[in-house]
Structure formats: structure tokens, C-alpha cells
């Protein structure tokens, strides 16, 4: 089974609108971490937001928020007030394992922000 | 913020030669570094986990003898692609975990694009 599933290969959003990028995960560990990264065309991976499995509050970082639904094993990224510079690939990732050193990435979602 | 560098950023080599890629944490110590491979328009695939002073842990399907990883210090890990072939052409990305308890974030290098002709 896929550890991280991103079902949206591509998304379009109008500038200044909000967009939700979907992510579901699969783990039997009690302790794990969920991440979202942005990868522009330059190739660098940019950390956006982190959610720990024991965190009760949804993580927020500026315009980014993570909608964490533990029972559903989903960790959707919400970007508010989209900007043209948000156009990029977005990857959801999970960290788990006995030493917390196993990372798994989803297949990514290509977000295009339209002016 | 924490900075991770990779060198070289791009490399073209001939089939059969070996290529070494360096990953350095510039302003922090990294007990653990990861090496990923990314095909065009695809996700990152974890190749191996590198711990300072010990042997790397390779993911299933990754050839240890082909992708040699050395983590000689807390700020440097190297990936050597031995006897490279065109199918090894890819984007290789390293990341580093900052030493210390409670560190959950991995800091990524800018990547190395390898082309084998």
C-alpha cells in the first residue's frame, strides 16, 4: 500500500483564492510526523509546515494551514490567498519508524495559480 | 535557517565513470542525512539513510555497491555513483536532520542533476 497518497496530479486556482491540496497517509505507528514541501521549478525543496501525530491543534504557518484529520488519516494543505509565486509542485511527506528516520513522499500536486 | 549545500549542482559524465556528490550542512551538525532520487515530474524516492560514523541504511532495491554513501563527519555526507550508466541519470537530493532531541525537520540541499552519456 502507498504510504502517502496525493490524488490530485494538478490543480488550478485563481490568484487570491484559497486552495486545498489533498493528502492521505497510511501508517500503523502511533508516533509519526506529517510534512508539506514546495518544490519550484528550480528543484529545491522548501519546507512549509509540520504536524505531529500527537498535536491536537492543526498546524498553521502564515498562509499555510494543515487540516489534520487523524481518524481519516488525512493531512490536507490549505493555502489561503494564493499568490502567483505559489505555483509549484507540492509534496506531502510522512516521517515514521522506530528511530523516526523513515521518510515517505507522495507523488506530488502541481499547483498553478492563475492571475 | 539551516543551510544544506550540494556539490556539484550539475554534472555530466561518461558511462562507466564514477561521480561523487557532496552534501554539507553549513551551519549545523547533522547526525543523520538522507539521499533521495527524483525522476522528472516524479516524487522523491528515499535511497538511503546515512548516519555519522556508521554504515548507511539502504532502502530496498537500492544497490549498495553502486551507490556508495559515506558520512565521515557531522557536516558531510557523500554519495558516489560508481560505474555510472545512462539510467542513473537523475536528480539527486540530500537532506539533513539537525542533531539534538526533538528535531523533526529535514533541511534539503538544492539537488544535483546527474547526466550520464
PDB file of C-alpha atoms in Angstrom:
ATOM      1  CA  UNK A   1       0.000   0.000   0.000  1.00  0.00           C
ATOM      2  CA  UNK A   2       1.105   3.548  -0.678  1.00  0.00           C
ATOM      3  CA  UNK A   3       2.363   5.315   2.414  1.00  0.00           C
ATOM      4  CA  UNK A   4       1.389   8.746   1.121  1.00  0.00           C
ATOM      5  CA  UNK A   5      -1.311   9.352  -1.470  1.00  0.00           C
ATOM      6  CA  UNK A   6      -1.856  12.591  -3.287  1.00  0.00           C
ATOM      7  CA  UNK A   7      -4.757  12.155  -5.671  1.00  0.00           C
ATOM      8  CA  UNK A   8      -4.511  15.491  -7.462  1.00  0.00           C
ATOM      9  CA  UNK A   9      -1.744  15.495 -10.077  1.00  0.00           C
ATOM     10  CA  UNK A  10      -2.585  19.087 -10.999  1.00  0.00           C
ATOM     11  CA  UNK A  11      -4.655  21.923  -9.602  1.00  0.00           C
ATOM     12  CA  UNK A  12      -5.587  25.392 -10.784  1.00  0.00           C
ATOM     13  CA  UNK A  13      -6.547  28.244  -8.505  1.00  0.00           C
ATOM     14  CA  UNK A  14      -7.307  31.870  -9.109  1.00  0.00           C
ATOM     15  CA  UNK A  15      -4.973  34.365  -7.534  1.00  0.00           C
ATOM     16  CA  UNK A  16      -6.126  35.489  -4.073  1.00  0.00           C
ATOM     17  CA  UNK A  17      -8.373  32.473  -3.620  1.00  0.00           C
ATOM     18  CA  UNK A  18      -7.803  29.591  -1.215  1.00  0.00           C
ATOM     19  CA  UNK A  19      -6.905  26.097  -2.365  1.00  0.00           C
ATOM     20  CA  UNK A  20      -6.785  22.715  -0.647  1.00  0.00           C
ATOM     21  CA  UNK A  21      -4.268  20.071  -1.635  1.00  0.00           C
ATOM     22  CA  UNK A  22      -5.222  16.585  -0.551  1.00  0.00           C
ATOM     23  CA  UNK A  23      -3.031  14.077   1.229  1.00  0.00           C
ATOM     24  CA  UNK A  24      -3.825  10.784   2.878  1.00  0.00           C
ATOM     25  CA  UNK A  25      -1.349   8.563   4.657  1.00  0.00           C
ATOM     26  CA  UNK A  26      -1.010   5.019   5.828  1.00  0.00           C
ATOM     27  CA  UNK A  27       0.801   4.002   8.984  1.00  0.00           C
ATOM     28  CA  UNK A  28       0.359   1.711  11.938  1.00  0.00           C
ATOM     29  CA  UNK A  29       2.754   3.745  14.087  1.00  0.00           C
ATOM     30  CA  UNK A  30       1.349   5.824  16.912  1.00  0.00           C
ATOM     31  CA  UNK A  31       4.063   8.406  16.595  1.00  0.00           C
ATOM     32  CA  UNK A  32       4.664   9.979  13.212  1.00  0.00           C
ATOM     33  CA  UNK A  33       5.056  13.350  11.575  1.00  0.00           C
ATOM     34  CA  UNK A  34       3.471  14.868   8.521  1.00  0.00           C
ATOM     35  CA  UNK A  35       5.092  17.486   6.314  1.00  0.00           C
ATOM     36  CA  UNK A  36       4.346  19.568   3.300  1.00  0.00           C
ATOM     37  CA  UNK A  37       7.064  20.762   0.957  1.00  0.00           C
ATOM     38  CA  UNK A  38       7.037  23.072  -2.010  1.00  0.00           C
ATOM     39  CA  UNK A  39       9.301  22.413  -4.984  1.00  0.00           C
ATOM     40  CA  UNK A  40       9.555  25.246  -7.523  1.00  0.00           C
ATOM     41  CA  UNK A  41      10.947  24.643 -10.986  1.00  0.00           C
ATOM     42  CA  UNK A  42      14.441  25.302  -9.623  1.00  0.00           C
ATOM     43  CA  UNK A  43      14.253  21.941  -7.850  1.00  0.00           C
ATOM     44  CA  UNK A  44      14.897  22.967  -4.264  1.00  0.00           C
ATOM     45  CA  UNK A  45      12.608  21.508  -1.622  1.00  0.00           C
ATOM     46  CA  UNK A  46      11.122  24.141   0.649  1.00  0.00           C
ATOM     47  CA  UNK A  47       9.642  23.131   3.988  1.00  0.00           C
ATOM     48  CA  UNK A  48       6.184  24.602   4.535  1.00  0.00           C
ATOM     49  CA  UNK A  49       4.525  23.055   7.539  1.00  0.00           C
ATOM     50  CA  UNK A  50       4.705  20.207  10.032  1.00  0.00           C
ATOM     51  CA  UNK A  51       2.097  18.288  12.027  1.00  0.00           C
ATOM     52  CA  UNK A  52       2.972  15.796  14.735  1.00  0.00           C
ATOM     53  CA  UNK A  53       0.676  12.855  15.279  1.00  0.00           C
ATOM     54  CA  UNK A  54       0.060  13.895  18.865  1.00  0.00           C
ATOM     55  CA  UNK A  55      -0.579  17.526  18.068  1.00  0.00           C
ATOM     56  CA  UNK A  56      -4.216  18.264  18.758  1.00  0.00           C
ATOM     57  CA  UNK A  57      -4.265  21.624  17.053  1.00  0.00           C
ATOM     58  CA  UNK A  58      -3.962  21.964  13.309  1.00  0.00           C
ATOM     59  CA  UNK A  59      -0.620  23.435  12.343  1.00  0.00           C
ATOM     60  CA  UNK A  60      -0.522  26.881  10.783  1.00  0.00           C
ATOM     61  CA  UNK A  61       2.340  28.824   9.230  1.00  0.00           C
ATOM     62  CA  UNK A  62       1.345  32.110   7.714  1.00  0.00           C
ATOM     63  CA  UNK A  63      -0.866  31.418   4.713  1.00  0.00           C
ATOM     64  CA  UNK A  64      -0.414  27.676   5.109  1.00  0.00           C
ATOM     65  CA  UNK A  65      -2.521  25.509   7.352  1.00  0.00           C
ATOM     66  CA  UNK A  66      -2.715  21.777   7.693  1.00  0.00           C
ATOM     67  CA  UNK A  67      -6.129  20.215   8.089  1.00  0.00           C
ATOM     68  CA  UNK A  68      -5.232  17.180  10.177  1.00  0.00           C
ATOM     69  CA  UNK A  69      -7.927  14.525  10.462  1.00  0.00           C
ATOM     70  CA  UNK A  70      -6.307  11.683  12.314  1.00  0.00           C
ATOM     71  CA  UNK A  71      -9.193   9.225  12.148  1.00  0.00           C
ATOM     72  CA  UNK A  72      -9.356   9.636   8.403  1.00  0.00           C
ATOM     73  CA  UNK A  73      -5.575   9.674   8.097  1.00  0.00           C
ATOM     74  CA  UNK A  74      -5.646  12.812   6.075  1.00  0.00           C
ATOM     75  CA  UNK A  75      -3.405  15.855   6.199  1.00  0.00           C
ATOM     76  CA  UNK A  76      -4.601  18.317   3.617  1.00  0.00           C
ATOM     77  CA  UNK A  77      -2.723  21.541   2.981  1.00  0.00           C
ATOM     78  CA  UNK A  78      -4.734  24.720   2.725  1.00  0.00           C
ATOM     79  CA  UNK A  79      -3.146  27.732   1.095  1.00  0.00           C
ATOM     80  CA  UNK A  80      -5.075  30.917   1.659  1.00  0.00           C
ATOM     81  CA  UNK A  81      -4.931  33.978  -0.565  1.00  0.00           C
ATOM     82  CA  UNK A  82      -2.969  32.256  -3.337  1.00  0.00           C
ATOM     83  CA  UNK A  83      -0.175  34.185  -4.974  1.00  0.00           C
ATOM     84  CA  UNK A  84       1.440  33.732  -8.377  1.00  0.00           C
ATOM     85  CA  UNK A  85       4.613  32.646  -6.622  1.00  0.00           C
ATOM     86  CA  UNK A  86       2.754  29.705  -5.119  1.00  0.00           C
ATOM     87  CA  UNK A  87       2.811  27.954  -8.487  1.00  0.00           C
ATOM     88  CA  UNK A  88       4.964  24.880  -7.896  1.00  0.00           C
ATOM     89  CA  UNK A  89       4.901  21.194  -7.084  1.00  0.00           C
ATOM     90  CA  UNK A  90       3.709  20.376  -3.592  1.00  0.00           C
ATOM     91  CA  UNK A  91       4.675  17.199  -1.817  1.00  0.00           C
ATOM     92  CA  UNK A  92       3.135  15.659   1.252  1.00  0.00           C
ATOM     93  CA  UNK A  93       5.510  13.539   3.321  1.00  0.00           C
ATOM     94  CA  UNK A  94       5.471  11.390   6.413  1.00  0.00           C
ATOM     95  CA  UNK A  95       8.153  10.500   8.904  1.00  0.00           C
ATOM     96  CA  UNK A  96       7.808   7.318  10.944  1.00  0.00           C
ATOM     97  CA  UNK A  97       9.753   4.332  12.142  1.00  0.00           C
ATOM     98  CA  UNK A  98      11.366   3.149  15.385  1.00  0.00           C
ATOM     99  CA  UNK A  99      14.089   5.776  15.055  1.00  0.00           C
ATOM    100  CA  UNK A 100      11.741   8.183  13.369  1.00  0.00           C
ATOM    101  CA  UNK A 101      14.011   8.122  10.370  1.00  0.00           C
ATOM    102  CA  UNK A 102      11.838   6.764   7.594  1.00  0.00           C
ATOM    103  CA  UNK A 103      10.552   9.382   5.211  1.00  0.00           C
ATOM    104  CA  UNK A 104       7.963   8.803   2.539  1.00  0.00           C
ATOM    105  CA  UNK A 105       6.827  11.280  -0.085  1.00  0.00           C
ATOM    106  CA  UNK A 106       3.638  11.449  -2.072  1.00  0.00           C
ATOM    107  CA  UNK A 107       3.579  11.756  -5.842  1.00  0.00           C
ATOM    108  CA  UNK A 108       3.013  15.492  -5.664  1.00  0.00           C
ATOM    109  CA  UNK A 109       0.446  18.014  -6.860  1.00  0.00           C
ATOM    110  CA  UNK A 110       1.304  20.634  -9.452  1.00  0.00           C
ATOM    111  CA  UNK A 111      -0.390  23.864  -8.444  1.00  0.00           C
ATOM    112  CA  UNK A 112      -0.917  26.586 -10.999  1.00  0.00           C
ATOM    113  CA  UNK A 113      -2.066  29.981  -9.779  1.00  0.00           C
ATOM    114  CA  UNK A 114      -3.859  31.985 -12.442  1.00  0.00           C
ATOM    115  CA  UNK A 115      -3.729  35.799 -12.480  1.00  0.00           C
TER     116      UNK A 115
ATOM    117  CA  UNK B   1      17.585  28.967   8.922  1.00  0.00           C
ATOM    118  CA  UNK B   2      19.646  25.861   8.438  1.00  0.00           C
ATOM    119  CA  UNK B   3      21.510  25.590   5.151  1.00  0.00           C
ATOM    120  CA  UNK B   4      22.468  22.476   3.284  1.00  0.00           C
ATOM    121  CA  UNK B   5      24.661  22.645   0.232  1.00  0.00           C
ATOM    122  CA  UNK B   6      25.298  20.136  -2.511  1.00  0.00           C
ATOM    123  CA  UNK B   7      28.187  19.988  -4.878  1.00  0.00           C
ATOM    124  CA  UNK B   8      28.193  19.834  -7.799  1.00  0.00           C
ATOM    125  CA  UNK B   9      24.830  21.228  -8.810  1.00  0.00           C
ATOM    126  CA  UNK B  10      25.128  19.679 -12.247  1.00  0.00           C
ATOM    127  CA  UNK B  11      27.431  17.017 -13.583  1.00  0.00           C
ATOM    128  CA  UNK B  12      27.748  15.251 -16.893  1.00  0.00           C
ATOM    129  CA  UNK B  13      29.837  12.132 -17.010  1.00  0.00           C
ATOM    130  CA  UNK B  14      30.571   9.324 -19.413  1.00  0.00           C
ATOM    131  CA  UNK B  15      29.155   5.879 -18.983  1.00  0.00           C
ATOM    132  CA  UNK B  16      31.408   3.698 -16.838  1.00  0.00           C
ATOM    133  CA  UNK B  17      32.902   6.500 -14.783  1.00  0.00           C
ATOM    134  CA  UNK B  18      32.192   7.307 -11.134  1.00  0.00           C
ATOM    135  CA  UNK B  19      30.754  10.512  -9.786  1.00  0.00           C
ATOM    136  CA  UNK B  20      30.880  11.840  -6.248  1.00  0.00           C
ATOM    137  CA  UNK B  21      28.229  14.170  -4.869  1.00  0.00           C
ATOM    138  CA  UNK B  22      28.813  16.048  -1.627  1.00  0.00           C
ATOM    139  CA  UNK B  23      26.180  17.121   0.853  1.00  0.00           C
ATOM    140  CA  UNK B  24      27.160  19.573   3.572  1.00  0.00           C
ATOM    141  CA  UNK B  25      25.271  21.093   6.454  1.00  0.00           C
ATOM    142  CA  UNK B  26      26.749  24.563   6.617  1.00  0.00           C
ATOM    143  CA  UNK B  27      25.633  25.913   9.956  1.00  0.00           C
ATOM    144  CA  UNK B  28      24.534  22.943  11.994  1.00  0.00           C
ATOM    145  CA  UNK B  29      25.567  19.422  12.847  1.00  0.00           C
ATOM    146  CA  UNK B  30      23.657  16.626  11.202  1.00  0.00           C
ATOM    147  CA  UNK B  31      23.743  13.200  12.774  1.00  0.00           C
ATOM    148  CA  UNK B  32      21.538  11.866  10.011  1.00  0.00           C
ATOM    149  CA  UNK B  33      21.474  12.668   6.337  1.00  0.00           C
ATOM    150  CA  UNK B  34      19.203  11.266   3.675  1.00  0.00           C
ATOM    151  CA  UNK B  35      19.772  10.699  -0.008  1.00  0.00           C
ATOM    152  CA  UNK B  36      16.880  10.872  -2.415  1.00  0.00           C
ATOM    153  CA  UNK B  37      16.491  10.353  -6.100  1.00  0.00           C
ATOM    154  CA  UNK B  38      13.897  12.155  -8.158  1.00  0.00           C
ATOM    155  CA  UNK B  39      12.905  11.340 -11.722  1.00  0.00           C
ATOM    156  CA  UNK B  40      11.393  14.065 -13.897  1.00  0.00           C
ATOM    157  CA  UNK B  41       7.950  15.080 -12.682  1.00  0.00           C
ATOM    158  CA  UNK B  42       8.029  12.313 -10.098  1.00  0.00           C
ATOM    159  CA  UNK B  43       8.244  12.146  -6.347  1.00  0.00           C
ATOM    160  CA  UNK B  44      11.328  11.802  -4.230  1.00  0.00           C
ATOM    161  CA  UNK B  45      12.452   8.270  -3.620  1.00  0.00           C
ATOM    162  CA  UNK B  46      14.468   7.647  -0.488  1.00  0.00           C
ATOM    163  CA  UNK B  47      17.642   5.797  -1.397  1.00  0.00           C
ATOM    164  CA  UNK B  48      19.435   5.564   1.901  1.00  0.00           C
ATOM    165  CA  UNK B  49      19.818   6.945   5.374  1.00  0.00           C
ATOM    166  CA  UNK B  50      23.297   7.983   6.362  1.00  0.00           C
ATOM    167  CA  UNK B  51      24.354   8.204   9.994  1.00  0.00           C
ATOM    168  CA  UNK B  52      27.616   9.774  11.025  1.00  0.00           C
ATOM    169  CA  UNK B  53      30.245   7.194  11.804  1.00  0.00           C
ATOM    170  CA  UNK B  54      28.241   4.163  10.766  1.00  0.00           C
ATOM    171  CA  UNK B  55      27.202   2.353   7.642  1.00  0.00           C
ATOM    172  CA  UNK B  56      24.354   3.727   5.628  1.00  0.00           C
ATOM    173  CA  UNK B  57      20.985   2.010   5.634  1.00  0.00           C
ATOM    174  CA  UNK B  58      19.785   1.407   2.115  1.00  0.00           C
ATOM    175  CA  UNK B  59      16.206   1.140   1.010  1.00  0.00           C
ATOM    176  CA  UNK B  60      15.009  -1.977  -0.720  1.00  0.00           C
ATOM    177  CA  UNK B  61      16.031  -2.132  -4.327  1.00  0.00           C
ATOM    178  CA  UNK B  62      18.934   0.303  -3.996  1.00  0.00           C
ATOM    179  CA  UNK B  63      22.288  -1.246  -4.831  1.00  0.00           C
ATOM    180  CA  UNK B  64      24.795  -0.630  -2.057  1.00  0.00           C
ATOM    181  CA  UNK B  65      27.789  -1.290  -4.259  1.00  0.00           C
ATOM    182  CA  UNK B  66      26.595   1.093  -6.902  1.00  0.00           C
ATOM    183  CA  UNK B  67      25.597   3.964  -4.659  1.00  0.00           C
ATOM    184  CA  UNK B  68      28.322   4.322  -2.065  1.00  0.00           C
ATOM    185  CA  UNK B  69      27.492   6.556   0.847  1.00  0.00           C
ATOM    186  CA  UNK B  70      29.959   7.888   3.348  1.00  0.00           C
ATOM    187  CA  UNK B  71      29.086  10.083   6.323  1.00  0.00           C
ATOM    188  CA  UNK B  72      32.510  10.898   7.641  1.00  0.00           C
ATOM    189  CA  UNK B  73      31.636  13.892   9.783  1.00  0.00           C
ATOM    190  CA  UNK B  74      28.660  15.617  11.309  1.00  0.00           C
ATOM    191  CA  UNK B  75      28.572  18.075   8.431  1.00  0.00           C
ATOM    192  CA  UNK B  76      29.415  15.993   5.381  1.00  0.00           C
ATOM    193  CA  UNK B  77      27.926  13.039   3.585  1.00  0.00           C
ATOM    194  CA  UNK B  78      28.939  11.872   0.136  1.00  0.00           C
ATOM    195  CA  UNK B  79      27.178   9.781  -2.473  1.00  0.00           C
ATOM    196  CA  UNK B  80      29.334   8.122  -5.097  1.00  0.00           C
ATOM    197  CA  UNK B  81      27.633   6.692  -8.144  1.00  0.00           C
ATOM    198  CA  UNK B  82      30.025   4.004  -9.326  1.00  0.00           C
ATOM    199  CA  UNK B  83      30.288   2.811 -12.923  1.00  0.00           C
ATOM    200  CA  UNK B  84      27.514   5.156 -13.915  1.00  0.00           C
ATOM    201  CA  UNK B  85      25.115   4.272 -16.705  1.00  0.00           C
ATOM    202  CA  UNK B  86      22.588   6.401 -18.565  1.00  0.00           C
ATOM    203  CA  UNK B  87      19.769   5.004 -16.412  1.00  0.00           C
ATOM    204  CA  UNK B  88      21.473   6.553 -13.382  1.00  0.00           C
ATOM    205  CA  UNK B  89      20.754   9.974 -14.837  1.00  0.00           C
ATOM    206  CA  UNK B  90      18.509  11.685 -12.335  1.00  0.00           C
ATOM    207  CA  UNK B  91      18.141  14.487  -9.826  1.00  0.00           C
ATOM    208  CA  UNK B  92      19.770  13.556  -6.532  1.00  0.00           C
ATOM    209  CA  UNK B  93      18.776  15.429  -3.405  1.00  0.00           C
ATOM    210  CA  UNK B  94      20.212  15.170   0.056  1.00  0.00           C
ATOM    211  CA  UNK B  95      18.708  16.315   3.308  1.00  0.00           C
ATOM    212  CA  UNK B  96      19.986  16.631   6.836  1.00  0.00           C
ATOM    213  CA  UNK B  97      18.451  16.273  10.252  1.00  0.00           C
ATOM    214  CA  UNK B  98      19.764  18.689  12.826  1.00  0.00           C
ATOM    215  CA  UNK B  99      21.389  16.937  15.797  1.00  0.00           C
ATOM    216  CA  UNK B 100      19.572  17.191  19.068  1.00  0.00           C
ATOM    217  CA  UNK B 101      16.407  15.989  20.623  1.00  0.00           C
ATOM    218  CA  UNK B 102      13.076  16.985  19.250  1.00  0.00           C
ATOM    219  CA  UNK B 103      14.422  17.797  15.822  1.00  0.00           C
ATOM    220  CA  UNK B 104      11.897  16.742  13.252  1.00  0.00           C
ATOM    221  CA  UNK B 105      12.636  18.869  10.272  1.00  0.00           C
ATOM    222  CA  UNK B 106      14.924  17.800   7.480  1.00  0.00           C
ATOM    223  CA  UNK B 107      16.733  20.510   5.586  1.00  0.00           C
ATOM    224  CA  UNK B 108      17.163  19.855   1.905  1.00  0.00           C
ATOM    225  CA  UNK B 109      20.067  20.584  -0.329  1.00  0.00           C
ATOM    226  CA  UNK B 110      19.441  22.215  -3.695  1.00  0.00           C
ATOM    227  CA  UNK B 111      19.950  18.961  -5.569  1.00  0.00           C
ATOM    228  CA  UNK B 112      22.439  17.625  -8.099  1.00  0.00           C
ATOM    229  CA  UNK B 113      21.431  16.876 -11.647  1.00  0.00           C
ATOM    230  CA  UNK B 114      23.424  13.943 -12.978  1.00  0.00           C
ATOM    231  CA  UNK B 115      23.504  13.182 -16.668  1.00  0.00           C
ATOM    232  CA  UNK B 116      25.316  10.085 -17.837  1.00  0.00           C
ATOM    233  CA  UNK B 117      26.112   9.979 -21.530  1.00  0.00           C
TER     234      UNK B 117
END
